[in-house]
Each structure stands twice: as C-alpha cells, then as structure tokens.
PDB file of C-alpha atoms in Angstrom:
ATOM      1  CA  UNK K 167     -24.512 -70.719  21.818  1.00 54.00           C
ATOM      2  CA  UNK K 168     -25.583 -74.271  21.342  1.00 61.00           C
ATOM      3  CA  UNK K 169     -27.174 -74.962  17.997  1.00 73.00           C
ATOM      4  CA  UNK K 170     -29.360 -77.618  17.088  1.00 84.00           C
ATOM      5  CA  UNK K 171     -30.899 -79.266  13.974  1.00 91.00           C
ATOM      6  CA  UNK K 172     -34.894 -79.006  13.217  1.00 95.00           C
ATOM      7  CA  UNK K 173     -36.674 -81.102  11.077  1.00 96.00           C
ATOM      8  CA  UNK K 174     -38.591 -80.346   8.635  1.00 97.00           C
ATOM      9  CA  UNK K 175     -37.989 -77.485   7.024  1.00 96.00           C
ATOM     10  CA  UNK K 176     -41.323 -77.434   5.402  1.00 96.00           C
ATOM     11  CA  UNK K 177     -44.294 -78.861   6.044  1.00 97.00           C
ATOM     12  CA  UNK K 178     -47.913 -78.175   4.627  1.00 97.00           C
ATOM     13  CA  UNK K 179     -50.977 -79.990   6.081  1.00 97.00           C
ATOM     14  CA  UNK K 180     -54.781 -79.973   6.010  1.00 98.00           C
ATOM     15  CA  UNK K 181     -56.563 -77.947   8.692  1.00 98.00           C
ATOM     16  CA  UNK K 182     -57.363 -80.455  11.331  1.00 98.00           C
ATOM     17  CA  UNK K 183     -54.278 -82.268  11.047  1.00 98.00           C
ATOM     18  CA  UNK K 184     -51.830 -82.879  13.870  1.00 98.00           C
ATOM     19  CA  UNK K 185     -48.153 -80.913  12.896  1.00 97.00           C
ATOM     20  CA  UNK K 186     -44.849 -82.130  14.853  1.00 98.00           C
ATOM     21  CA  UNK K 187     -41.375 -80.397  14.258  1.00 98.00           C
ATOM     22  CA  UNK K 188     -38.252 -81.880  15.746  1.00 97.00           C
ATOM     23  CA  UNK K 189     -35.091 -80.280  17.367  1.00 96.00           C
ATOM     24  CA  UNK K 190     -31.651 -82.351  17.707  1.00 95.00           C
ATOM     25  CA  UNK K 191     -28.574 -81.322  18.957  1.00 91.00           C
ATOM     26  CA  UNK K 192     -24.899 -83.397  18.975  1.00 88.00           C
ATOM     27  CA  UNK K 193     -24.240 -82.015  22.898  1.00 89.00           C
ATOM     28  CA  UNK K 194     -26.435 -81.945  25.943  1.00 91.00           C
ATOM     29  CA  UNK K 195     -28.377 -78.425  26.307  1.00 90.00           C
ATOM     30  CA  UNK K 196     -28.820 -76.698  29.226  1.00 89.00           C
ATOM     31  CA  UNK K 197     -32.030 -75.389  28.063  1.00 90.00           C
ATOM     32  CA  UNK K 198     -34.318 -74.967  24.738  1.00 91.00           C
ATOM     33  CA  UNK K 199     -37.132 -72.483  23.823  1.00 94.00           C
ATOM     34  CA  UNK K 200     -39.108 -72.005  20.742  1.00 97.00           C
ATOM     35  CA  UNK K 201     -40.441 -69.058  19.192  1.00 97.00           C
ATOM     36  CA  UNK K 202     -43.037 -68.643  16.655  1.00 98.00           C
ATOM     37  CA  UNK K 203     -42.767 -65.989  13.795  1.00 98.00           C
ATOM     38  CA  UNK K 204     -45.840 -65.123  11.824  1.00 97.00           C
ATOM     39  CA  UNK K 205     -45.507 -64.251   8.475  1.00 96.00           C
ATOM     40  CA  UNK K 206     -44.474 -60.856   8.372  1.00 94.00           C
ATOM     41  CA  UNK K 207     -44.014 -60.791  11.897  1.00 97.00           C
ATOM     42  CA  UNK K 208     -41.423 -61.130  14.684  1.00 97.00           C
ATOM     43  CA  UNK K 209     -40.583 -63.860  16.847  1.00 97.00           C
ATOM     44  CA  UNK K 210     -42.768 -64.471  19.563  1.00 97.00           C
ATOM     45  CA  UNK K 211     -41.588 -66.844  22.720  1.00 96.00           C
ATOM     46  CA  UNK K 212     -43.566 -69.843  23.480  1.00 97.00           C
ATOM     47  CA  UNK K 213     -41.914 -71.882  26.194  1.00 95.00           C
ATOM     48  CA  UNK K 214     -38.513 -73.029  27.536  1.00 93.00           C
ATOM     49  CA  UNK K 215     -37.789 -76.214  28.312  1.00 93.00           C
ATOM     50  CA  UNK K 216     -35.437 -76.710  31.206  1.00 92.00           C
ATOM     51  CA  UNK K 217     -35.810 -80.175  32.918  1.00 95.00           C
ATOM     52  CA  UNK K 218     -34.782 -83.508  31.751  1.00 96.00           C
ATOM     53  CA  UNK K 219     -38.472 -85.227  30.225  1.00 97.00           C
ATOM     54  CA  UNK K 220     -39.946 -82.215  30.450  1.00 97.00           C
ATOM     55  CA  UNK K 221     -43.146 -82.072  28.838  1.00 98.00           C
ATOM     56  CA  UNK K 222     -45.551 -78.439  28.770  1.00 98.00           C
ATOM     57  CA  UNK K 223     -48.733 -77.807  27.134  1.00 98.00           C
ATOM     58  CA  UNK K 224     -50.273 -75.215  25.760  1.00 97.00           C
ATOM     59  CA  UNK K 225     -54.112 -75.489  24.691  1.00 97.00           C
ATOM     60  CA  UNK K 226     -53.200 -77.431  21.182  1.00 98.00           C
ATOM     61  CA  UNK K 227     -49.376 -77.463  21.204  1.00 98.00           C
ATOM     62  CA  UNK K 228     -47.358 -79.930  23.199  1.00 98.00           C
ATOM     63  CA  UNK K 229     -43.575 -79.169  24.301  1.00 98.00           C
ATOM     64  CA  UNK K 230     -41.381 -82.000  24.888  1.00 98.00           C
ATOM     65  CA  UNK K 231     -37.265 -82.003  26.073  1.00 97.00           C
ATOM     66  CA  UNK K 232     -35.858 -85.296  25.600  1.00 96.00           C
ATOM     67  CA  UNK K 233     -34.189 -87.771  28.515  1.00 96.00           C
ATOM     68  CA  UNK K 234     -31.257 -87.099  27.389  1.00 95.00           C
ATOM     69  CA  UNK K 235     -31.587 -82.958  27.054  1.00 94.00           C
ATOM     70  CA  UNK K 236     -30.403 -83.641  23.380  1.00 94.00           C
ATOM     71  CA  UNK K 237     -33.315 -82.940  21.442  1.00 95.00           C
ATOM     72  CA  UNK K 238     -36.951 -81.299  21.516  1.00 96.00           C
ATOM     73  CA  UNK K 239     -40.342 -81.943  20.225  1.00 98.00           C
ATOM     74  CA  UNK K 240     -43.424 -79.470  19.562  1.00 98.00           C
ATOM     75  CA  UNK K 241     -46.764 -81.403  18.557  1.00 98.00           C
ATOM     76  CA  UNK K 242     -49.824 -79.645  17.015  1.00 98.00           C
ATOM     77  CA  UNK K 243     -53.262 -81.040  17.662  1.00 98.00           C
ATOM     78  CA  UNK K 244     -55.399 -80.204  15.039  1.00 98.00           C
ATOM     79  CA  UNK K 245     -53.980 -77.383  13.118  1.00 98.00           C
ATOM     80  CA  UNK K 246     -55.664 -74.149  12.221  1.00 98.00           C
ATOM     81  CA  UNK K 247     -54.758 -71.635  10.143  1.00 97.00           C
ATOM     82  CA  UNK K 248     -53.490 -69.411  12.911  1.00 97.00           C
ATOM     83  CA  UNK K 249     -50.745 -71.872  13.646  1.00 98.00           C
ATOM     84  CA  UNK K 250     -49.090 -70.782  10.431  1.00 98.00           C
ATOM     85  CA  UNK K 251     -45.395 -69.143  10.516  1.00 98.00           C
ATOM     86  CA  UNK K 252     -41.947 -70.452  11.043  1.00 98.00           C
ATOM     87  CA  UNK K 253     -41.144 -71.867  14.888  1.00 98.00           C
ATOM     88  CA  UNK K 254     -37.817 -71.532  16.004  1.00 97.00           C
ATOM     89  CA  UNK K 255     -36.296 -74.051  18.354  1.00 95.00           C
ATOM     90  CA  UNK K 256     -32.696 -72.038  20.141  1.00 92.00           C
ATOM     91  CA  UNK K 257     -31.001 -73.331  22.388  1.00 82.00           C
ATOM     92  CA  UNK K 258     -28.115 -71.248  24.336  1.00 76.00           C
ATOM     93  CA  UNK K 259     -25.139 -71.525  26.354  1.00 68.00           C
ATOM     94  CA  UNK K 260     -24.523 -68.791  28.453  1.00 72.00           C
ATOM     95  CA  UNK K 261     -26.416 -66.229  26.798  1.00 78.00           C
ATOM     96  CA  UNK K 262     -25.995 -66.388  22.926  1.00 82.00           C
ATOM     97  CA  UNK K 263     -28.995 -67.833  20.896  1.00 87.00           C
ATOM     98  CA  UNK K 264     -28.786 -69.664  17.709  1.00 87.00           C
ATOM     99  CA  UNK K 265     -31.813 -69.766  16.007  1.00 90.00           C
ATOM    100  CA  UNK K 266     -31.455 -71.481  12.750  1.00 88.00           C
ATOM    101  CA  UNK K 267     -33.701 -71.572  10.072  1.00 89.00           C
ATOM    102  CA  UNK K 268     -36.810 -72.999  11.693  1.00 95.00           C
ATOM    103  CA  UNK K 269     -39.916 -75.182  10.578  1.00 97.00           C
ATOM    104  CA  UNK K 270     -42.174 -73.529   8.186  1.00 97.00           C
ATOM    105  CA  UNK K 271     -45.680 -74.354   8.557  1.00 98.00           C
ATOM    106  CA  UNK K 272     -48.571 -73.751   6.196  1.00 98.00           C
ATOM    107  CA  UNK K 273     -51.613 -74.663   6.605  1.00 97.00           C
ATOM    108  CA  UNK K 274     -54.543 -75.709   4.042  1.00 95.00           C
ATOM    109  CA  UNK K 275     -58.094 -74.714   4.211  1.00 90.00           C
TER     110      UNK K 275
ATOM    111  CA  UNK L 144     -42.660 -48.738  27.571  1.00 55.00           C
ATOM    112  CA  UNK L 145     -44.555 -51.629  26.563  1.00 77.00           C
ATOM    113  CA  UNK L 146     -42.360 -53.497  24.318  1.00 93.00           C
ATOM    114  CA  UNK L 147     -39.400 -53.145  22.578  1.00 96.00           C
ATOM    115  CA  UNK L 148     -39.327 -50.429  19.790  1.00 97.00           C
ATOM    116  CA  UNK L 149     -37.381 -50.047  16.683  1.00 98.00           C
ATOM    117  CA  UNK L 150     -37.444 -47.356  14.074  1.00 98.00           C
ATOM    118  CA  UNK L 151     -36.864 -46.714  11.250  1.00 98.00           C
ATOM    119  CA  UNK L 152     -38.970 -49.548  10.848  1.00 97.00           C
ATOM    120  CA  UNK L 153     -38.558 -49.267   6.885  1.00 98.00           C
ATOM    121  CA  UNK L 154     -35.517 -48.256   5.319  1.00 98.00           C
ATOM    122  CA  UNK L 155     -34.214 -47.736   1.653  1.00 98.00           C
ATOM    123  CA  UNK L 156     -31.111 -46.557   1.521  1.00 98.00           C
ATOM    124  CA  UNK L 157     -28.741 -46.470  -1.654  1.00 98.00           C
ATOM    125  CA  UNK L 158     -25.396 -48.199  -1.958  1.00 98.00           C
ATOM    126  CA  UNK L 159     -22.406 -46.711  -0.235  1.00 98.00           C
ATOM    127  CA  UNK L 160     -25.196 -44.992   2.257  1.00 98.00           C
ATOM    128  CA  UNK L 161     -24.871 -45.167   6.331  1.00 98.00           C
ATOM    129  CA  UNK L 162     -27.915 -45.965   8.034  1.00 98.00           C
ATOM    130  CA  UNK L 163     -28.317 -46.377  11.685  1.00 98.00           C
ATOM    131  CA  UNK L 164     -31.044 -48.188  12.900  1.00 98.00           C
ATOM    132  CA  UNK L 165     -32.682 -47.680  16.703  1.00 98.00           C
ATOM    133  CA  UNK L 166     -33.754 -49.935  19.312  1.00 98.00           C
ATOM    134  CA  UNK L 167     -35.553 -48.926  22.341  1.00 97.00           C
ATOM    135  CA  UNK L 168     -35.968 -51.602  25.015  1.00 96.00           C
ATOM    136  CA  UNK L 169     -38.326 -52.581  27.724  1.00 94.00           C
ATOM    137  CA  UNK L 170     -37.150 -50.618  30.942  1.00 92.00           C
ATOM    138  CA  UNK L 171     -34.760 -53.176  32.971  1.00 89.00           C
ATOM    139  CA  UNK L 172     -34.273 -54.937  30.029  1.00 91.00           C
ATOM    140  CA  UNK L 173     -30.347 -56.164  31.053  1.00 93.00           C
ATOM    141  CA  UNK L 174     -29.946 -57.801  28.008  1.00 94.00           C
ATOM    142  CA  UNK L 175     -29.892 -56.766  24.277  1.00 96.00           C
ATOM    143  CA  UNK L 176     -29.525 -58.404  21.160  1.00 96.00           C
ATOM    144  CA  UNK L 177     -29.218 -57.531  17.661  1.00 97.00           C
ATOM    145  CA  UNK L 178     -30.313 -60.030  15.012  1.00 97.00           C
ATOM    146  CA  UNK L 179     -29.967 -59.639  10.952  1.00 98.00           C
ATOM    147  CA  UNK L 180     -32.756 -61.931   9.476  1.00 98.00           C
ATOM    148  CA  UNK L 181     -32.550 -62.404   5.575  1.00 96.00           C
ATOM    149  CA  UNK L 182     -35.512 -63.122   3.562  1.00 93.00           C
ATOM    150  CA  UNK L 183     -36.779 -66.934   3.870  1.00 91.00           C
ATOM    151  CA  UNK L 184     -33.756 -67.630   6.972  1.00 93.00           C
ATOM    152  CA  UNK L 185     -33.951 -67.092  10.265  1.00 94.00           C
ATOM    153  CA  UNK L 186     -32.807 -64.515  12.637  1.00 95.00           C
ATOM    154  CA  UNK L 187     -28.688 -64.751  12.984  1.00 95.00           C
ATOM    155  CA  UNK L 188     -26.415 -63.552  15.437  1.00 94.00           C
ATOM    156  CA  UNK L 189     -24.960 -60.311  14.967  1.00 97.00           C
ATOM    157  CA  UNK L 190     -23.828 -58.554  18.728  1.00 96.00           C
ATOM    158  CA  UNK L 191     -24.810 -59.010  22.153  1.00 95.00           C
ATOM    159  CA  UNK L 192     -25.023 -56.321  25.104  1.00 95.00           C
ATOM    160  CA  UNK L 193     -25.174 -56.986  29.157  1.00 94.00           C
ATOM    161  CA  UNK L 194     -26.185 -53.027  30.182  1.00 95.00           C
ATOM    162  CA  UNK L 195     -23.852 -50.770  28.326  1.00 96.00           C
ATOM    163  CA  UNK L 196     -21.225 -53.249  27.695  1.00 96.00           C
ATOM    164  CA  UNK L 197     -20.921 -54.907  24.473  1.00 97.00           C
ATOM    165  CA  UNK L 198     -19.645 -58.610  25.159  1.00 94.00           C
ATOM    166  CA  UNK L 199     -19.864 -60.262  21.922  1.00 94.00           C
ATOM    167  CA  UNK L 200     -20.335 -58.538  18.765  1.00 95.00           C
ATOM    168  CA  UNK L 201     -18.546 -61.945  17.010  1.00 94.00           C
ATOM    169  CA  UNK L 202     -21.545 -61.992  14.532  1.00 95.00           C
ATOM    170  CA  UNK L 203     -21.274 -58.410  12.685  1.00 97.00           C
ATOM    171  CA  UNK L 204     -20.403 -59.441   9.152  1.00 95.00           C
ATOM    172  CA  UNK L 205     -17.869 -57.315   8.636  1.00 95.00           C
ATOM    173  CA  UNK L 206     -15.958 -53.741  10.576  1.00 96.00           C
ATOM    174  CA  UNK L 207     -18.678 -51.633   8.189  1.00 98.00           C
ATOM    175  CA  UNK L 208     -21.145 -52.710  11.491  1.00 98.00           C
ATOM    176  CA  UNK L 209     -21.206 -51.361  14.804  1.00 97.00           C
ATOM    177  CA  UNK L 210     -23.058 -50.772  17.370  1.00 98.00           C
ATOM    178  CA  UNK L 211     -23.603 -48.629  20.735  1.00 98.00           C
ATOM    179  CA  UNK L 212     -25.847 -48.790  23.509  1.00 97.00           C
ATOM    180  CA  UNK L 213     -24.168 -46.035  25.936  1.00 96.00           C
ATOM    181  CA  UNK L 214     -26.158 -46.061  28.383  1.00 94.00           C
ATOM    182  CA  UNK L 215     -27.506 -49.482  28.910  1.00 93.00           C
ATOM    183  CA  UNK L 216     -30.673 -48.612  27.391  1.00 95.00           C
ATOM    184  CA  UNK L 217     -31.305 -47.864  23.641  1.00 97.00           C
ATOM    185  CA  UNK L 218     -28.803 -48.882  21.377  1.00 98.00           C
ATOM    186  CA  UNK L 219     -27.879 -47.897  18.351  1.00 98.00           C
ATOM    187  CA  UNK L 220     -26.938 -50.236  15.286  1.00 98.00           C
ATOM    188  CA  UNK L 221     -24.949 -48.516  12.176  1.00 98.00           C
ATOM    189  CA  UNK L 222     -23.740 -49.893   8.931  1.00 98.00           C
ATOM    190  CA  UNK L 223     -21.415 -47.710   6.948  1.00 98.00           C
ATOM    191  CA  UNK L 224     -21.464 -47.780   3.007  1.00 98.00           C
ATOM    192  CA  UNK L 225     -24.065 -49.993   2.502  1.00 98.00           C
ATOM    193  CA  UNK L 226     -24.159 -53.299   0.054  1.00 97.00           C
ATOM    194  CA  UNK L 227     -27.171 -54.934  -1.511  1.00 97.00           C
ATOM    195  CA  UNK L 228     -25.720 -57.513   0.589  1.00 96.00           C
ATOM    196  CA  UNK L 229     -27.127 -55.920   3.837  1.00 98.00           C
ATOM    197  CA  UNK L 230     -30.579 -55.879   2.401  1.00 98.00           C
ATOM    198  CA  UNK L 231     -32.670 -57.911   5.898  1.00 98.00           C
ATOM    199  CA  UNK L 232     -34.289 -57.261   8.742  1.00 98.00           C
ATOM    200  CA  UNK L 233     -32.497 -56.279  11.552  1.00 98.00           C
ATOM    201  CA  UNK L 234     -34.362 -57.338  14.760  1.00 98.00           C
ATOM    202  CA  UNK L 235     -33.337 -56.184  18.332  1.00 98.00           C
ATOM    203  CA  UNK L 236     -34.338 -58.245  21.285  1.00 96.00           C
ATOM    204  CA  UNK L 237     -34.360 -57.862  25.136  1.00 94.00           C
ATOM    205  CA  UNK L 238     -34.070 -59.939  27.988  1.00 90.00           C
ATOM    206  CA  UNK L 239     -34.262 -59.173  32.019  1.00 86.00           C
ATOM    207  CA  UNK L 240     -31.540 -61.821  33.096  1.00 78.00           C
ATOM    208  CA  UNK L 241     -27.338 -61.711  32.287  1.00 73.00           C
ATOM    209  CA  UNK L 242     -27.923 -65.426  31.292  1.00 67.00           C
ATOM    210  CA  UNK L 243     -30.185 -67.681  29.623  1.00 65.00           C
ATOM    211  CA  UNK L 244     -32.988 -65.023  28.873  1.00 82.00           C
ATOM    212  CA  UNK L 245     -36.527 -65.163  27.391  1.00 90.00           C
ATOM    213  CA  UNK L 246     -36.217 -62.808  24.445  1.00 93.00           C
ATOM    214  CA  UNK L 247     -38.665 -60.050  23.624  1.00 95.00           C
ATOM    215  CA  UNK L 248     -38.503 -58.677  20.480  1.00 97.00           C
ATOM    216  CA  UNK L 249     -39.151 -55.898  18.221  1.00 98.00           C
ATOM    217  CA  UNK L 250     -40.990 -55.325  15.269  1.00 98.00           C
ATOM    218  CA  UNK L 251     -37.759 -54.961  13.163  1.00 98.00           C
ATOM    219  CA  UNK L 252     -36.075 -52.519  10.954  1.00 98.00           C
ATOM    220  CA  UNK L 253     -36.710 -53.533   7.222  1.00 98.00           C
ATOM    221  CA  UNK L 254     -33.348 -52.074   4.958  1.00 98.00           C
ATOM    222  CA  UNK L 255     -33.466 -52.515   1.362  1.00 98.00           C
ATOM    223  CA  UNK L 256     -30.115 -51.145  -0.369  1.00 98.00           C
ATOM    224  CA  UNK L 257     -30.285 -50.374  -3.920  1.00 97.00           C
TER     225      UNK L 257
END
C-alpha cells in the first residue's frame, strides 16, 4: 500500500465554518478514498477518487484528486456538529490500505 | 447478512490469556481485512485474505498473532499470551473485489489486557 500524509491532525472550528483536510503523497496513486470514523464508531467509506482532477460532491463535502494523482482534498461547507470524527484519507496499491492517523475534527456549538 | 459482524465485541482478558476474536463477513465478500486500531491512532495493517487464502499477514506484530479464515468466509483472529501491549480495537473489514476494494467494516472487537 501507498501511504500518504494528511494535514491537520487537529482541527476545531465554529459550527458554520467551512473545514478542509489535505492528503499528500511522494508517488503517483492509483486511487484514494476517505473514510469517516465517528467517535466511538467505525470507519465508514465516503468516496474514491479515481481520475486525474477529479472532483465529487456530496451535499456539504467536496472531494478533490489532484492533476497530478499526488494528493487529495475534502472541503466542508458549513460544518455541523454531525461532521465530527476522524476522516481517513488511504490510498492502496494492489489491495493493501494504509490508513494513517487521520484529521480529527471537532466541532463548536 | 447485512453487514459485517464481529464478536466478542468487548473483551477483557488478563495477561498471558488467548483470546480469539470473530469476524463474520457480508456474503461474497472476496476480500478480508484485519485492522488493530490503538486508542487516539488510526486503524493499522495487520493481515489480509483473498477467499481462504491468507496473502499478506506482514502487519501481525509479532508470531503470538494469527489468523484463519478456512473457508473463505468468517475468519478467525487469535492472539496467544496476551500483553497490555495488545490492548486496541481490532476491526475486520470486507471488500467484493481481489483489488482496490471499498471496505466495509465492522463494529470492532474492543480487548483490554490487564
């Protein structure tokens, strides 16, 4: 498995405020997905991201795979507290999947 | 069924203990994964299964792990003689495809070693 670097690790924000975590890899990927884990929970798949300049929406959150298939983007429009948990961006070879330690979002009433 | 279904899905168990920890996939689930997630990280590698055969298993920490799936359906993960060390969730996931696979996964198997 391929595995990339996400940025940040942390981030809090105000309800209502727009959230973007960042995925980078050193080698071109073949593909990228990202997960979201509640807390407490399991991870749950979002999307995968195959095509060069990909970009996928879904209501609020906004996929992105870069030119280059080196790095990944997922944008939050106006958080609410049901976005909270870690998202997970792996990326994989063949079959394996490394996850990594995610972005861990909190959000503020 | 449904989803995918682990049990026990809590677990104490006291140093130098075996456990052995279930997973029971979605029918036609080709692939399965087992993850060990410690608290605050996320999920990591542990072994990797296409049917019954077990083609990477290059993550188990050490030869106290192992893990079965016979038949190509549920599998089986053991640890022998437990360590506080092993103290994680252990998460099995499934995926239709041999290859790149969307991942479905279970609830998780909580073990706390004492």
């Amino acid at each position: 498995g391929q595995q990339v670097m996400q940025i940040p690790q942390y981030q809090h924000v105000q309800e209502g405020e727009d959230f973007t975590t960042y995925c980078n890899s050193s080698t071109t990927l073949s593909n990228i997905q990202w997960y979201k884990q509640r807390p407490g929970g399991h991870p749950v798949f979002l999307i995968q991201l195959v095509k060069s300049g990909e970009v996928k929406k879904q209501k609020r959150l906004t996929f992105q795979f870069g030119e280059a298939k080196k790095n990944s983007s997922l944008h939050i429009t106006a958080t609410q507290t049901t976005d909270v948990g870690t998202y997970f961006c792996p990326a994989s070879g063949t079959y394996k999947y490394i996850f990594g330690t995610g972005t861990r979002l909190k959000v503020l009433a | 069924g449904a989803g995918v279904s682990q049990s026990p899905r809590y677990k104490v168990a006291k140093r130098g203990q075996d456990v052995a920890l279930r997973c029971d996939p979605i029918s036609g689930h080709v692939s399965l994964f087992w993850y060990q997630q410690a608290l605050g990280q996320g999920p990591e590698f542990l072994t990797y299964f296409q049917n019954e055969a077990q083609l990477d298993k290059s993550g188990l920490p050490s030869d106290r792990f192992f893990a079965e799936r016979p038949e190509g359906s549920v599998s089986t993960l053991k640890i022998q003689r437990t360590q506080q060390e092993d103290s994680a969730v252990y998460l099995c996931a499934g995926g239709h495809g041999s290859g790149a696979n969307v991942l479905t996964f279970g609830a998780g198997s909580r073990l706390t070693v004492l």
